[in-house]
């Protein structure tokens, strides 16, 4: 069973004016589609891995044959990271979280503004293409990190809770080289309910 490109849970223009419709459409139908196709091509003769979720595969890349491991790391990471990214955004959101995730953020980073600054710094400071993340460790402790390329925190035993894609394809049409403006706008489209939902699963 091949991996499928998921439908977005909202229209391409739903995140305007923060993320523009054209960027969302190209990002989904071209970039995410390409990761999906290349992942399926890499796995096409791997019956041992058929039926596993992409999360299971990324959690232990040593189970992937060496000759396709880099392709699965890159394209499987790209497939999973974008599935995740679409799910933690929504229109008319943003603001500050509430509930358990808010308590955990305040405990780990002193305040929401402290958290916001640290994640912004991780996203701004990622050299070249990559992602900035809020993740949960096995213990449930929260951590901010960045990863290069399409590397997934799952491969380091960490559970993603929130992510921002800082590849230029995520913002170039609207923001050109102004990555900090895009990162600033991203705070208006975070679906904190989805983040809370994922956090409760690691509790
Ligand atoms: Mn992307």
mmCIF file of C-alpha atoms and ligand atoms in Angstrom:
data_model
loop_
_atom_site.group_PDB
_atom_site.id
_atom_site.type_symbol
_atom_site.label_atom_id
_atom_site.label_comp_id
_atom_site.label_asym_id
_atom_site.label_seq_id
_atom_site.Cartn_x
_atom_site.Cartn_y
_atom_site.Cartn_z
ATOM 1 C CA UNK A 1 0.000 0.000 0.000
ATOM 2 C CA UNK A 2 1.622 3.193 -1.185
ATOM 3 C CA UNK A 3 1.691 6.348 0.902
ATOM 4 C CA UNK A 4 -0.926 8.891 -0.158
ATOM 5 C CA UNK A 5 -0.726 12.662 -0.261
ATOM 6 C CA UNK A 6 -3.307 13.749 2.338
ATOM 7 C CA UNK A 7 -5.907 16.394 1.583
ATOM 8 C CA UNK A 8 -5.387 19.643 3.451
ATOM 9 C CA UNK A 9 -7.932 20.123 6.249
ATOM 10 C CA UNK A 10 -8.613 23.671 4.942
ATOM 11 C CA UNK A 11 -8.560 25.593 1.644
ATOM 12 C CA UNK A 12 -5.269 26.833 0.152
ATOM 13 C CA UNK A 13 -6.288 30.418 0.898
ATOM 14 C CA UNK A 14 -7.463 29.720 4.446
ATOM 15 C CA UNK A 15 -4.249 30.875 6.099
ATOM 16 C CA UNK A 16 -4.181 34.252 4.297
ATOM 17 C CA UNK A 17 -2.783 36.800 4.835
ATOM 18 C CA UNK A 18 -0.106 35.020 6.883
ATOM 19 C CA UNK A 19 0.594 32.229 4.414
ATOM 20 C CA UNK A 20 -0.628 32.922 0.890
ATOM 21 C CA UNK A 21 -2.775 30.575 -1.199
ATOM 22 C CA UNK A 22 -0.235 30.167 -4.010
ATOM 23 C CA UNK A 23 2.511 29.116 -1.596
ATOM 24 C CA UNK A 24 0.176 26.614 0.072
ATOM 25 C CA UNK A 25 -0.880 25.162 -3.267
ATOM 26 C CA UNK A 26 2.662 24.765 -4.614
ATOM 27 C CA UNK A 27 3.906 23.495 -1.262
ATOM 28 C CA UNK A 28 1.202 20.824 -1.130
ATOM 29 C CA UNK A 29 0.741 19.795 -4.771
ATOM 30 C CA UNK A 30 4.381 20.034 -5.857
ATOM 31 C CA UNK A 31 6.760 19.714 -2.900
ATOM 32 C CA UNK A 32 4.751 17.400 -0.645
ATOM 33 C CA UNK A 33 3.625 15.371 -3.661
ATOM 34 C CA UNK A 34 7.240 14.956 -4.775
ATOM 35 C CA UNK A 35 8.333 13.671 -1.346
ATOM 36 C CA UNK A 36 5.402 11.244 -1.411
ATOM 37 C CA UNK A 37 6.235 9.938 -4.897
ATOM 38 C CA UNK A 38 9.951 9.564 -4.172
ATOM 39 C CA UNK A 39 9.238 7.798 -0.875
ATOM 40 C CA UNK A 40 6.969 5.337 -2.666
ATOM 41 C CA UNK A 41 9.573 4.796 -5.377
ATOM 42 C CA UNK A 42 12.276 4.112 -2.787
ATOM 43 C CA UNK A 43 10.060 1.623 -0.922
ATOM 44 C CA UNK A 44 8.604 -0.023 -4.021
ATOM 45 C CA UNK A 45 10.557 -3.253 -3.615
ATOM 46 C CA UNK A 46 10.598 -3.322 0.195
ATOM 47 C CA UNK A 47 7.839 -5.708 1.156
ATOM 48 C CA UNK A 48 9.268 -5.953 4.697
ATOM 49 C CA UNK A 49 8.368 -2.327 5.311
ATOM 50 C CA UNK A 50 4.961 -2.475 3.656
ATOM 51 C CA UNK A 51 2.204 -1.868 6.122
ATOM 52 C CA UNK A 52 4.393 0.097 8.536
ATOM 53 C CA UNK A 53 3.462 3.698 9.241
ATOM 54 C CA UNK A 54 5.916 6.368 8.146
ATOM 55 C CA UNK A 55 6.338 7.251 11.829
ATOM 56 C CA UNK A 56 7.408 3.660 12.588
ATOM 57 C CA UNK A 57 9.891 3.707 9.726
ATOM 58 C CA UNK A 58 11.439 7.062 10.720
ATOM 59 C CA UNK A 59 11.665 6.075 14.390
ATOM 60 C CA UNK A 60 14.136 3.335 13.458
ATOM 61 C CA UNK A 61 15.882 4.040 10.168
ATOM 62 C CA UNK A 62 18.282 1.125 10.755
ATOM 63 C CA UNK A 63 15.453 -1.210 9.644
ATOM 64 C CA UNK A 64 15.632 0.391 6.176
ATOM 65 C CA UNK A 65 18.113 -1.230 3.747
ATOM 66 C CA UNK A 66 21.251 0.864 3.428
ATOM 67 C CA UNK A 67 20.938 1.504 -0.310
ATOM 68 C CA UNK A 68 17.638 3.369 0.139
ATOM 69 C CA UNK A 69 18.111 4.686 3.694
ATOM 70 C CA UNK A 70 19.140 8.205 2.661
ATOM 71 C CA UNK A 71 16.220 8.462 0.263
ATOM 72 C CA UNK A 72 13.773 7.262 2.924
ATOM 73 C CA UNK A 73 15.284 9.622 5.495
ATOM 74 C CA UNK A 74 14.898 12.580 3.118
ATOM 75 C CA UNK A 75 11.649 11.754 1.334
ATOM 76 C CA UNK A 76 9.984 9.882 4.187
ATOM 77 C CA UNK A 77 10.954 12.773 6.439
ATOM 78 C CA UNK A 78 9.532 15.211 3.899
ATOM 79 C CA UNK A 79 6.348 13.180 3.656
ATOM 80 C CA UNK A 80 5.824 12.926 7.426
ATOM 81 C CA UNK A 81 6.977 16.446 8.285
ATOM 82 C CA UNK A 82 4.493 18.016 5.883
ATOM 83 C CA UNK A 83 1.612 15.765 7.043
ATOM 84 C CA UNK A 84 2.424 17.043 10.508
ATOM 85 C CA UNK A 85 2.875 20.687 9.478
ATOM 86 C CA UNK A 86 -0.570 20.938 7.820
ATOM 87 C CA UNK A 87 -2.172 19.439 10.906
ATOM 88 C CA UNK A 88 -0.814 21.953 13.400
ATOM 89 C CA UNK A 89 -2.026 24.985 11.425
ATOM 90 C CA UNK A 90 -5.577 26.262 11.013
ATOM 91 C CA UNK A 91 -7.345 29.486 10.028
ATOM 92 C CA UNK A 92 -8.363 32.024 12.671
ATOM 93 C CA UNK A 93 -6.044 30.605 15.316
ATOM 94 C CA UNK A 94 -2.834 31.685 16.902
ATOM 95 C CA UNK A 95 -2.815 33.521 20.180
ATOM 96 C CA UNK A 96 -1.672 31.725 23.287
ATOM 97 C CA UNK A 97 -2.353 28.088 24.150
ATOM 98 C CA UNK A 98 -4.467 26.965 27.091
ATOM 99 C CA UNK A 99 -4.790 23.735 29.020
ATOM 100 C CA UNK A 100 -2.020 21.236 29.720
ATOM 101 C CA UNK A 101 0.238 22.344 26.900
ATOM 102 C CA UNK A 102 0.145 25.916 28.228
ATOM 103 C CA UNK A 103 1.127 24.717 31.708
ATOM 104 C CA UNK A 104 3.954 22.608 30.292
ATOM 105 C CA UNK A 105 5.249 25.483 28.151
ATOM 106 C CA UNK A 106 5.207 27.879 31.097
ATOM 107 C CA UNK A 107 7.008 25.339 33.252
ATOM 108 C CA UNK A 108 9.669 24.535 30.649
ATOM 109 C CA UNK A 109 10.340 28.002 29.236
ATOM 110 C CA UNK A 110 9.249 30.282 32.137
ATOM 111 C CA UNK A 111 6.590 32.025 30.053
ATOM 112 C CA UNK A 112 4.840 31.915 26.696
ATOM 113 C CA UNK A 113 6.927 34.848 25.495
ATOM 114 C CA UNK A 114 10.113 33.025 26.533
ATOM 115 C CA UNK A 115 8.961 29.996 24.553
ATOM 116 C CA UNK A 116 8.049 32.141 21.563
ATOM 117 C CA UNK A 117 11.486 33.759 21.573
ATOM 118 C CA UNK A 118 13.320 30.426 21.773
ATOM 119 C CA UNK A 119 11.339 28.805 18.957
ATOM 120 C CA UNK A 120 11.714 31.943 16.844
ATOM 121 C CA UNK A 121 15.479 31.870 17.446
ATOM 122 C CA UNK A 122 15.676 28.187 16.466
ATOM 123 C CA UNK A 123 13.713 28.858 13.265
ATOM 124 C CA UNK A 124 15.635 32.001 12.346
ATOM 125 C CA UNK A 125 18.991 30.438 13.160
ATOM 126 C CA UNK A 126 18.594 27.186 11.228
ATOM 127 C CA UNK A 127 21.256 27.573 8.542
ATOM 128 C CA UNK A 128 19.832 26.682 5.125
ATOM 129 C CA UNK A 129 16.838 24.402 4.760
ATOM 130 C CA UNK A 130 15.240 22.703 7.716
ATOM 131 C CA UNK A 131 12.691 22.861 10.486
ATOM 132 C CA UNK A 132 12.302 24.258 13.994
ATOM 133 C CA UNK A 133 10.376 22.121 16.477
ATOM 134 C CA UNK A 134 8.750 21.880 19.837
ATOM 135 C CA UNK A 135 9.161 18.230 20.803
ATOM 136 C CA UNK A 136 8.498 15.992 23.800
ATOM 137 C CA UNK A 137 11.221 13.746 25.156
ATOM 138 C CA UNK A 138 10.412 10.191 26.344
ATOM 139 C CA UNK A 139 10.031 11.582 29.881
ATOM 140 C CA UNK A 140 7.412 14.036 28.610
ATOM 141 C CA UNK A 141 9.770 17.012 29.031
ATOM 142 C CA UNK A 142 9.499 19.697 26.352
ATOM 143 C CA UNK A 143 12.412 20.816 24.219
ATOM 144 C CA UNK A 144 13.014 23.208 21.323
ATOM 145 C CA UNK A 145 15.293 22.082 18.511
ATOM 146 C CA UNK A 146 15.960 22.490 14.828
ATOM 147 C CA UNK A 147 16.726 19.841 12.228
ATOM 148 C CA UNK A 148 18.450 20.212 8.841
ATOM 149 C CA UNK A 149 16.874 19.116 5.557
ATOM 150 C CA UNK A 150 13.885 16.816 6.206
ATOM 151 C CA UNK A 151 15.302 15.059 9.263
ATOM 152 C CA UNK A 152 12.569 14.061 11.709
ATOM 153 C CA UNK A 153 12.822 14.305 15.507
ATOM 154 C CA UNK A 154 11.238 10.823 15.498
ATOM 155 C CA UNK A 155 14.622 9.457 14.412
ATOM 156 C CA UNK A 156 16.086 10.841 17.667
ATOM 157 C CA UNK A 157 13.370 9.303 19.833
ATOM 158 C CA UNK A 158 11.493 12.604 20.176
ATOM 159 C CA UNK A 159 7.797 13.295 19.567
ATOM 160 C CA UNK A 160 6.934 16.370 17.458
ATOM 161 C CA UNK A 161 4.349 18.721 18.977
ATOM 162 C CA UNK A 162 4.777 21.827 16.826
ATOM 163 C CA UNK A 163 6.880 22.607 13.759
ATOM 164 C CA UNK A 164 7.728 25.439 11.442
ATOM 165 C CA UNK A 165 9.044 24.706 7.968
ATOM 166 C CA UNK A 166 11.875 27.116 7.173
ATOM 167 C CA UNK A 167 12.731 25.822 3.707
ATOM 168 C CA UNK A 168 12.550 28.768 1.306
ATOM 169 C CA UNK A 169 9.737 26.995 -0.585
ATOM 170 C CA UNK A 170 7.563 27.587 2.515
ATOM 171 C CA UNK A 171 7.751 31.370 2.272
ATOM 172 C CA UNK A 172 9.700 32.674 -0.725
ATOM 173 C CA UNK A 173 6.762 33.684 -2.978
ATOM 174 C CA UNK A 174 5.348 36.049 -0.362
ATOM 175 C CA UNK A 175 8.315 36.923 1.846
ATOM 176 C CA UNK A 176 11.320 36.378 -0.494
ATOM 177 C CA UNK A 177 14.430 36.398 1.735
ATOM 178 C CA UNK A 178 12.582 37.759 4.789
ATOM 179 C CA UNK A 179 12.418 34.554 6.829
ATOM 180 C CA UNK A 180 11.887 36.430 10.141
ATOM 181 C CA UNK A 181 8.663 38.027 8.777
ATOM 182 C CA UNK A 182 7.309 34.617 7.806
ATOM 183 C CA UNK A 183 8.195 33.200 11.221
ATOM 184 C CA UNK A 184 6.457 36.126 12.887
ATOM 185 C CA UNK A 185 3.330 35.540 10.760
ATOM 186 C CA UNK A 186 3.334 31.799 11.545
ATOM 187 C CA UNK A 187 2.295 32.515 15.151
ATOM 188 C CA UNK A 188 -1.127 33.580 13.819
ATOM 189 C CA UNK A 189 -1.944 30.195 12.288
ATOM 190 C CA UNK A 190 -0.902 27.748 15.015
ATOM 191 C CA UNK A 191 -3.670 25.288 15.867
ATOM 192 C CA UNK A 192 -3.033 24.961 19.599
ATOM 193 C CA UNK A 193 -5.846 22.423 19.947
ATOM 194 C CA UNK A 194 -3.903 20.087 17.665
ATOM 195 C CA UNK A 195 -0.690 20.693 19.634
ATOM 196 C CA UNK A 196 -2.534 19.973 22.900
ATOM 197 C CA UNK A 197 -3.993 16.801 21.399
ATOM 198 C CA UNK A 198 -0.536 15.517 20.490
ATOM 199 C CA UNK A 199 0.895 16.489 23.867
ATOM 200 C CA UNK A 200 -1.805 14.524 25.712
ATOM 201 C CA UNK A 201 -0.757 11.385 23.803
ATOM 202 C CA UNK A 202 2.752 11.482 25.284
ATOM 203 C CA UNK A 203 1.523 12.110 28.831
HETATM 204 MN MN1 LIG B 1 8.152 22.275 2.986
#
